[in-house]
CSV table of C-alpha atoms and ligand atoms in Angstrom, one decimal:
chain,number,residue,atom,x,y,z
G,1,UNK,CA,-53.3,0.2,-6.2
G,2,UNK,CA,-50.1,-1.9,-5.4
G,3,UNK,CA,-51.9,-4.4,-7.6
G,4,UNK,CA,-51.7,-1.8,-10.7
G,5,UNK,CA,-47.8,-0.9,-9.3
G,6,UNK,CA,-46.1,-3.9,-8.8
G,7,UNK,CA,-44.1,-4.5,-5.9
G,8,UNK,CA,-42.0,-2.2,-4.1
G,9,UNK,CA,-38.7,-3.0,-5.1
G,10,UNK,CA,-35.8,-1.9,-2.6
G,11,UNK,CA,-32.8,-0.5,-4.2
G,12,UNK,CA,-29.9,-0.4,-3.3
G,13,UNK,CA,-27.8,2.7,-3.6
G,14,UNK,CA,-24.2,2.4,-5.2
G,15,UNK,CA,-21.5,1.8,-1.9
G,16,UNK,CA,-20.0,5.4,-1.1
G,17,UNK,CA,-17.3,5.9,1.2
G,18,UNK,CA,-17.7,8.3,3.9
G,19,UNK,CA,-14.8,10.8,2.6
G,20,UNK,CA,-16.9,10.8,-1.3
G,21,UNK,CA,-17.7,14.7,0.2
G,22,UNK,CA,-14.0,16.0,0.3
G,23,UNK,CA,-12.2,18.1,-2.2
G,24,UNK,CA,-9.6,15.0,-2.7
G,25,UNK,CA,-12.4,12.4,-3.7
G,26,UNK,CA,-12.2,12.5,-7.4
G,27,UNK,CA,-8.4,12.1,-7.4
G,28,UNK,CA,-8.5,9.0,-4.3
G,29,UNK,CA,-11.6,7.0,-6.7
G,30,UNK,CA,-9.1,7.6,-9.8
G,31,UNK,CA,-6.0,6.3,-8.6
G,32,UNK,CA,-7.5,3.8,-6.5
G,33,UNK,CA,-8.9,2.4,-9.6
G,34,UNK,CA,-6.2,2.3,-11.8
G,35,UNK,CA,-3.3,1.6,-9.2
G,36,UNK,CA,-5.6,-1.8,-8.3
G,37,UNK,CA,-6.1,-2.6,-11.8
G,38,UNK,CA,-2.5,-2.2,-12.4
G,39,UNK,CA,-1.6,-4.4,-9.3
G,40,UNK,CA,-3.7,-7.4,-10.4
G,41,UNK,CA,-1.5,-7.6,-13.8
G,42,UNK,CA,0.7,-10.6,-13.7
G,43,UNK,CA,4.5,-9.3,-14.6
G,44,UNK,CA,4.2,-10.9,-17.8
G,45,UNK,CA,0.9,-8.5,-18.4
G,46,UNK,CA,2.4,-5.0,-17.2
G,47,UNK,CA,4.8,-4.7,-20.5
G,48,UNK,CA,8.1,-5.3,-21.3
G,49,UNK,CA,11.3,-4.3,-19.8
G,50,UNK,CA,11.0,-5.7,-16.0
G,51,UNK,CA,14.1,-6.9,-14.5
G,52,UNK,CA,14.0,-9.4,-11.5
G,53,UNK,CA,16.2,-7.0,-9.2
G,54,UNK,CA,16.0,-8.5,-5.6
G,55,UNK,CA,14.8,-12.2,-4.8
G,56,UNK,CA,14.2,-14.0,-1.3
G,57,UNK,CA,12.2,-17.2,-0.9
G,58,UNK,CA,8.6,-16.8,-1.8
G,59,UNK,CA,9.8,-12.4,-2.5
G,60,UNK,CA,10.5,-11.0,-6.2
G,61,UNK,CA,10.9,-7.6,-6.6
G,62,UNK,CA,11.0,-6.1,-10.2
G,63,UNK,CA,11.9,-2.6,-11.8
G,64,UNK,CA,11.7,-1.1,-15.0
G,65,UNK,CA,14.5,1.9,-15.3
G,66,UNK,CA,13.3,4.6,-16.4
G,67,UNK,CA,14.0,8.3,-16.1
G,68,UNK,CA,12.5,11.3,-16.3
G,69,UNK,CA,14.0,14.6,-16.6
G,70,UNK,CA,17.2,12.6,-15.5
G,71,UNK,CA,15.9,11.1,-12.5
G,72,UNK,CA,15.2,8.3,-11.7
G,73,UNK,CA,11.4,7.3,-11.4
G,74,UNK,CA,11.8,3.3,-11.8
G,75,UNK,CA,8.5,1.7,-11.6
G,76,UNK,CA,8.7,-1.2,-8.8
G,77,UNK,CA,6.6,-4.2,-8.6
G,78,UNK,CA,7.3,-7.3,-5.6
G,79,UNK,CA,5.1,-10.3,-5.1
G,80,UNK,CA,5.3,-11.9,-2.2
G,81,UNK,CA,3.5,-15.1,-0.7
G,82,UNK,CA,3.1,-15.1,3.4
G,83,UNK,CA,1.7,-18.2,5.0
G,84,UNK,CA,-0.6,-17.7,8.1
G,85,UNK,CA,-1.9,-14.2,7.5
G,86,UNK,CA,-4.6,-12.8,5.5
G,87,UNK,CA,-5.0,-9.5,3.2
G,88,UNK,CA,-6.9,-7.8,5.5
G,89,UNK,CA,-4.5,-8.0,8.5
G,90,UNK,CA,-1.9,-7.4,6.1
G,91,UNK,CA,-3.7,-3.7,5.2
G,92,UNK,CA,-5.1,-2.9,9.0
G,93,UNK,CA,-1.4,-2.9,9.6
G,94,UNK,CA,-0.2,-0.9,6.6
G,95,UNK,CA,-2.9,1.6,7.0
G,96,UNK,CA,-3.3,1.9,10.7
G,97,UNK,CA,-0.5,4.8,12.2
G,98,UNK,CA,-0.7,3.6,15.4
G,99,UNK,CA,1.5,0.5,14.4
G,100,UNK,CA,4.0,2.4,11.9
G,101,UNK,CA,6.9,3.5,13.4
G,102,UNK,CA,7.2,-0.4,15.0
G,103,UNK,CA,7.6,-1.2,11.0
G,104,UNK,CA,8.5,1.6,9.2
G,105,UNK,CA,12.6,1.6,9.8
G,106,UNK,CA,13.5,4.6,8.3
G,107,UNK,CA,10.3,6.4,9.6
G,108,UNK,CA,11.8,9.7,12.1
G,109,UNK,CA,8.7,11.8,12.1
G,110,UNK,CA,5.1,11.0,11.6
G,111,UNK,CA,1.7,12.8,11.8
G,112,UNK,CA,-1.8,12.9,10.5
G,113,UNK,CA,-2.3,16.1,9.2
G,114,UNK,CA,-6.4,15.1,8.1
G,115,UNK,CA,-8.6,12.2,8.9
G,116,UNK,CA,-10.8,12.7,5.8
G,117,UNK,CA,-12.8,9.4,7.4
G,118,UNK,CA,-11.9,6.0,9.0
G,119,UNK,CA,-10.6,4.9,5.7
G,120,UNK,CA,-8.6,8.0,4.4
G,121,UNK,CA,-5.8,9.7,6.2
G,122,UNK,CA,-3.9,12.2,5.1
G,123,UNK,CA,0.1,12.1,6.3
G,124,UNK,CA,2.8,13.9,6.7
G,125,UNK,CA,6.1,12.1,7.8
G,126,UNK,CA,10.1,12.8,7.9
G,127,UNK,CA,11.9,10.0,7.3
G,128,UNK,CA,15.7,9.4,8.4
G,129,UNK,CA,18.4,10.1,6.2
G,130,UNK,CA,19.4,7.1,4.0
G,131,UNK,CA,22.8,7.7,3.4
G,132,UNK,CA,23.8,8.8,1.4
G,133,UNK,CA,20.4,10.5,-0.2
G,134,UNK,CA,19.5,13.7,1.5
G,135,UNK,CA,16.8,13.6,3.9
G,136,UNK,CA,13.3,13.0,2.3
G,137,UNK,CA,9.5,14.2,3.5
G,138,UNK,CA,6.5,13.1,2.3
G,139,UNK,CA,3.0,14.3,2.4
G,140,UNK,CA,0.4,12.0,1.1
G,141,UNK,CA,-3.4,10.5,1.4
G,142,UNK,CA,-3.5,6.8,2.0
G,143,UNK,CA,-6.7,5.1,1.6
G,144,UNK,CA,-7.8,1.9,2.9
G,145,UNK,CA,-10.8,-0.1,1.0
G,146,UNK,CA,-12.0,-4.0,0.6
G,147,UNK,CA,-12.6,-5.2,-2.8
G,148,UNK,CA,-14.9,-7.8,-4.0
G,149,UNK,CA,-13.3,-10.8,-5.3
G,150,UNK,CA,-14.7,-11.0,-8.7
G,151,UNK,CA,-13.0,-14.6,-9.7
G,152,UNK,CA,-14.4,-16.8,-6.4
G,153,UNK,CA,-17.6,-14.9,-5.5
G,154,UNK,CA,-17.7,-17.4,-2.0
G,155,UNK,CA,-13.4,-16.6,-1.4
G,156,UNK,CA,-12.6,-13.9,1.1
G,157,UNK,CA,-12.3,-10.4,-0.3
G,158,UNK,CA,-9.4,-8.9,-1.5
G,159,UNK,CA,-7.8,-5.7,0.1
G,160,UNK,CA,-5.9,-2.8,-0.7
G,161,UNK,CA,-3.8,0.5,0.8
G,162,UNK,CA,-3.1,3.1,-1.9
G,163,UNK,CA,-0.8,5.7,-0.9
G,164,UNK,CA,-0.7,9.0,-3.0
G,165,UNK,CA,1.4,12.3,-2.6
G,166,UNK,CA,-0.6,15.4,-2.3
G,167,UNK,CA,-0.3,18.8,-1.8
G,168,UNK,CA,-1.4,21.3,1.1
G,169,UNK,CA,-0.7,24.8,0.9
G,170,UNK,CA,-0.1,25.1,4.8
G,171,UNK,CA,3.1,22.5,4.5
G,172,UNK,CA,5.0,24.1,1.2
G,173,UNK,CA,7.0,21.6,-0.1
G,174,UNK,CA,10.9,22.2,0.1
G,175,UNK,CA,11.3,25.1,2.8
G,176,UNK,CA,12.7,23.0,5.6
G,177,UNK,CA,15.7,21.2,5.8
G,178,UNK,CA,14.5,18.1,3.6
G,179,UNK,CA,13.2,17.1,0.1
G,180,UNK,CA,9.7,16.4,-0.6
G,181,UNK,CA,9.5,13.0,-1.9
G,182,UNK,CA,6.8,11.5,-4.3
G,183,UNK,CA,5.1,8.6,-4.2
G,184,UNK,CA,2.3,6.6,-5.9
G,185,UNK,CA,2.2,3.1,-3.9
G,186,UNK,CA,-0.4,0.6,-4.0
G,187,UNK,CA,-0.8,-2.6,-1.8
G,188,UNK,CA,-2.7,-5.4,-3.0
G,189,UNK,CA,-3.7,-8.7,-0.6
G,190,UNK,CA,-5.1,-11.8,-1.9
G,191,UNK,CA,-6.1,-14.3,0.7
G,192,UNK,CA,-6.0,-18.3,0.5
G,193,UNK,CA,-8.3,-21.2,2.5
G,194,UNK,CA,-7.3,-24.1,1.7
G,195,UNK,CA,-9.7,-25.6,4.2
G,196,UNK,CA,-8.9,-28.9,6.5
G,197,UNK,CA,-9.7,-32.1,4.5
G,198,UNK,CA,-10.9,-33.6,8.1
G,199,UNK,CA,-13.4,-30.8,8.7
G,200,UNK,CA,-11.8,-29.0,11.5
G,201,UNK,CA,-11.7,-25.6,12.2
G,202,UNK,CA,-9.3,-23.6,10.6
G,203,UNK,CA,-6.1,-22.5,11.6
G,204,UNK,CA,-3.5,-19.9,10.5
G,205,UNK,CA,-2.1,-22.7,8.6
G,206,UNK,CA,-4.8,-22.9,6.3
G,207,UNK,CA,-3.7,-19.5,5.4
G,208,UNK,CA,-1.7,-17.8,3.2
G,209,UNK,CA,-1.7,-14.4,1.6
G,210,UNK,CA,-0.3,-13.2,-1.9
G,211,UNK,CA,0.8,-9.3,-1.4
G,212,UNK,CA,1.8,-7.4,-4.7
G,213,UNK,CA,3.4,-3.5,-3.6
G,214,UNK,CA,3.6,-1.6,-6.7
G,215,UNK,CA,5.5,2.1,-6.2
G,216,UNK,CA,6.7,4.8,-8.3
G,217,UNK,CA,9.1,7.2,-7.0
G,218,UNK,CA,10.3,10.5,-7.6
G,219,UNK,CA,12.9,11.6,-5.6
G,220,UNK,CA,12.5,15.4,-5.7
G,221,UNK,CA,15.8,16.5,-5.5
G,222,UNK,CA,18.3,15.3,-7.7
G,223,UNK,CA,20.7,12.3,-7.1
G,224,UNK,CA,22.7,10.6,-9.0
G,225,UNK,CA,20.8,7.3,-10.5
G,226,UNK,CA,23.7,4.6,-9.2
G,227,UNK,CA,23.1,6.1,-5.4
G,228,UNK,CA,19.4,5.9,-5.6
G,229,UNK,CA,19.2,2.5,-7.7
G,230,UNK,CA,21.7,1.4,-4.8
G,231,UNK,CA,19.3,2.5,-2.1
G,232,UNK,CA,16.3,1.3,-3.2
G,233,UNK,CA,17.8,-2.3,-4.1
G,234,UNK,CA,19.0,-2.0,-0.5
G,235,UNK,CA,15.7,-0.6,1.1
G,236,UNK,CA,12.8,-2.0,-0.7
G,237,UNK,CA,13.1,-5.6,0.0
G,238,UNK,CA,14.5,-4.8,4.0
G,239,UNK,CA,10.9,-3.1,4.1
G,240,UNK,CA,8.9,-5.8,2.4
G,241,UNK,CA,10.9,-8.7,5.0
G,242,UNK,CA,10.7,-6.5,7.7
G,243,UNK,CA,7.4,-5.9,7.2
G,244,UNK,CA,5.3,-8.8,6.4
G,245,UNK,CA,7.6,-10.7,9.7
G,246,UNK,CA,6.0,-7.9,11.7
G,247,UNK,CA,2.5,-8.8,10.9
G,248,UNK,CA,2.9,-12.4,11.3
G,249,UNK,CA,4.1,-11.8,14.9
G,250,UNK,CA,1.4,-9.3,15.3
G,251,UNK,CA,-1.5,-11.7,14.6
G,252,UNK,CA,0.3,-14.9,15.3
G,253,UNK,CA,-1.8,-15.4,18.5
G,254,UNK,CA,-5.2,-13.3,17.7
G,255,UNK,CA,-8.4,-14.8,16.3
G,256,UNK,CA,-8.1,-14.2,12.2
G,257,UNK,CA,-9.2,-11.2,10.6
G,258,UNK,CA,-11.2,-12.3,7.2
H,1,LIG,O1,5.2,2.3,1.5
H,1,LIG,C1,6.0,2.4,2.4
H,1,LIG,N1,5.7,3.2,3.5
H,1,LIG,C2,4.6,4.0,3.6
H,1,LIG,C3,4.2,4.1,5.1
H,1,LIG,O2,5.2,4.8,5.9
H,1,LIG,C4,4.7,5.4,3.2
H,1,LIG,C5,5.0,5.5,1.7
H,1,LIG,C6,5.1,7.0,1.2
H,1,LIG,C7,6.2,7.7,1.5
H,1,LIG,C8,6.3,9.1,1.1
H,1,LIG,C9,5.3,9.6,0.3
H,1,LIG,C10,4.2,8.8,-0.1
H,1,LIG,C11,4.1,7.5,0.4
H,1,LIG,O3,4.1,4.8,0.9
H,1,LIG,C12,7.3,1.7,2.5
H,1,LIG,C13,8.3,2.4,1.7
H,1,LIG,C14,9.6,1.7,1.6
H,1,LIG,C15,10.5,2.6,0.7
H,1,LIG,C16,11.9,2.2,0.7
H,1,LIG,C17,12.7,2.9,-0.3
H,1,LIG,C18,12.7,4.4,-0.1
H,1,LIG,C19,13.9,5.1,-0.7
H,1,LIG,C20,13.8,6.6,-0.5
H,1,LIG,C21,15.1,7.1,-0.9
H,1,LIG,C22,15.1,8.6,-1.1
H,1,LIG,C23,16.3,9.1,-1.7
């Protein structure tokens, strides 16, 4: 009989993620997939009408000004190149909220209002008051996910943190004291071997990781566009410094994370 079948063939099913069950599923696979396809664009690919805003070292940040309904909802896309750390530790660190208020400057409160599974959480944090904006809240999914790296098959795999506002009828938006902020925000990490020529094992300085953070804004409340260009000129790259230096001190003595 196998004889007249043919072999058994195994197949493998499709990857899911554990959360592909939950009510936000369809939403998480969409913007996940367009947020990561917008990411890998070069700046030279996303369109016309970036402006280099905010430059340090190996850092460019970029906007395009736009507004809607008179706010201001400037798309914002940075590059950065870090040596000695890799995507993955650059998205465990991102993603994980045990580590966030060590990073996250303006960060005041913080909790996890759903762990849909280990790589989708669902947040609710108060941040301080940048002055002058009024105080801002957000409420959001954030999802975690490795991606296979389609242009070196044998390179390490490429990893990403999308961060999404949502909505959950037990937290209203806008009845407290602060103004829901919301975000789309997507981290991308490409890792880099360039393996010792002398065959040694590798080190962290063999290493190097190109990050690209795209986010969109939208304020919530109104505020005039000077004060919030001015804050996010100011706070964008202070988070993108202060963050990436607090990953290289995290890992600079552990065993790397591939
Ligand atoms: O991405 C950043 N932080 C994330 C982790 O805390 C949370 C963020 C998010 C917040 C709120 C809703 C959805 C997602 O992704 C770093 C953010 C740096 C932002 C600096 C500029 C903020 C200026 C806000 C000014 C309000 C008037």
């Amino acid at each position: 009989d196998r004889l007249k079948t043919g072999p058994v063939v195994p197949v493998t099913p499709p990857p899911t993620s554990p959360a592909s069950q939950h009510r936000l599923w369809p939403e998480i696979e969409n913007v996940v997939k367009s947020q990561v396809n917008m990411a890998k664009m070069g700046i030279g690919e996303c369109g016309a009408g970036w402006q280099l805003f905010a430059e340090d070292g190996e850092m460019k940040m970029y906007r395009r000004e736009e507004e809607v309904d008179g706010m201001v909802c400037d798309p914002l896309k940075a590059v950065h190149v870090v040596k000695g750390i890799s995507g993955h530790e650059v998205c465990h660190y991102f993603f994980n909220p045990q580590y966030r208020y060590d990073w996250e400057s303006t960060l005041e409160h913080m909790t996890v209002l759903e762990t849909i599974s280990e790589d989708t959480l669902v947040f609710l944090q108060t941040h301080k008051r940048i002055w002058p904006a009024s105080q801002r809240e957000g409420l959001f999914w954030s999802h975690i996910r490795k991606l296979p790296n389609e242009k070196d098959r044998d390179g390490p795999d490429i990893w990403t943190v999308v961060n999404n506002s949502t909505e959950y009828s037990e937290h209203p938006a806008n009845n407290g004291k602060c103004v829901r902020i919301f975000l789309t925000v997507c981290l991308l990490c490409q890792t880099t071997v360039d393996p010792p020529k002398d065959g040694t094992t590798l080190t962290r300085d063999n290493l190097s990781c190109k990050i690209t953070y795209c986010s969109v804004v939208n304020p919530g409340g109104w505020a005039p566009a000077s004060v919030l260009r001015a804050v996010y000129k100011r706070e964008y790259p202070k988070f993108l410094k202060r963050f990436t230096a607090y990953v290289k001190n995290q890992t600079k003595n552990k065993p790397i994370m591939f």
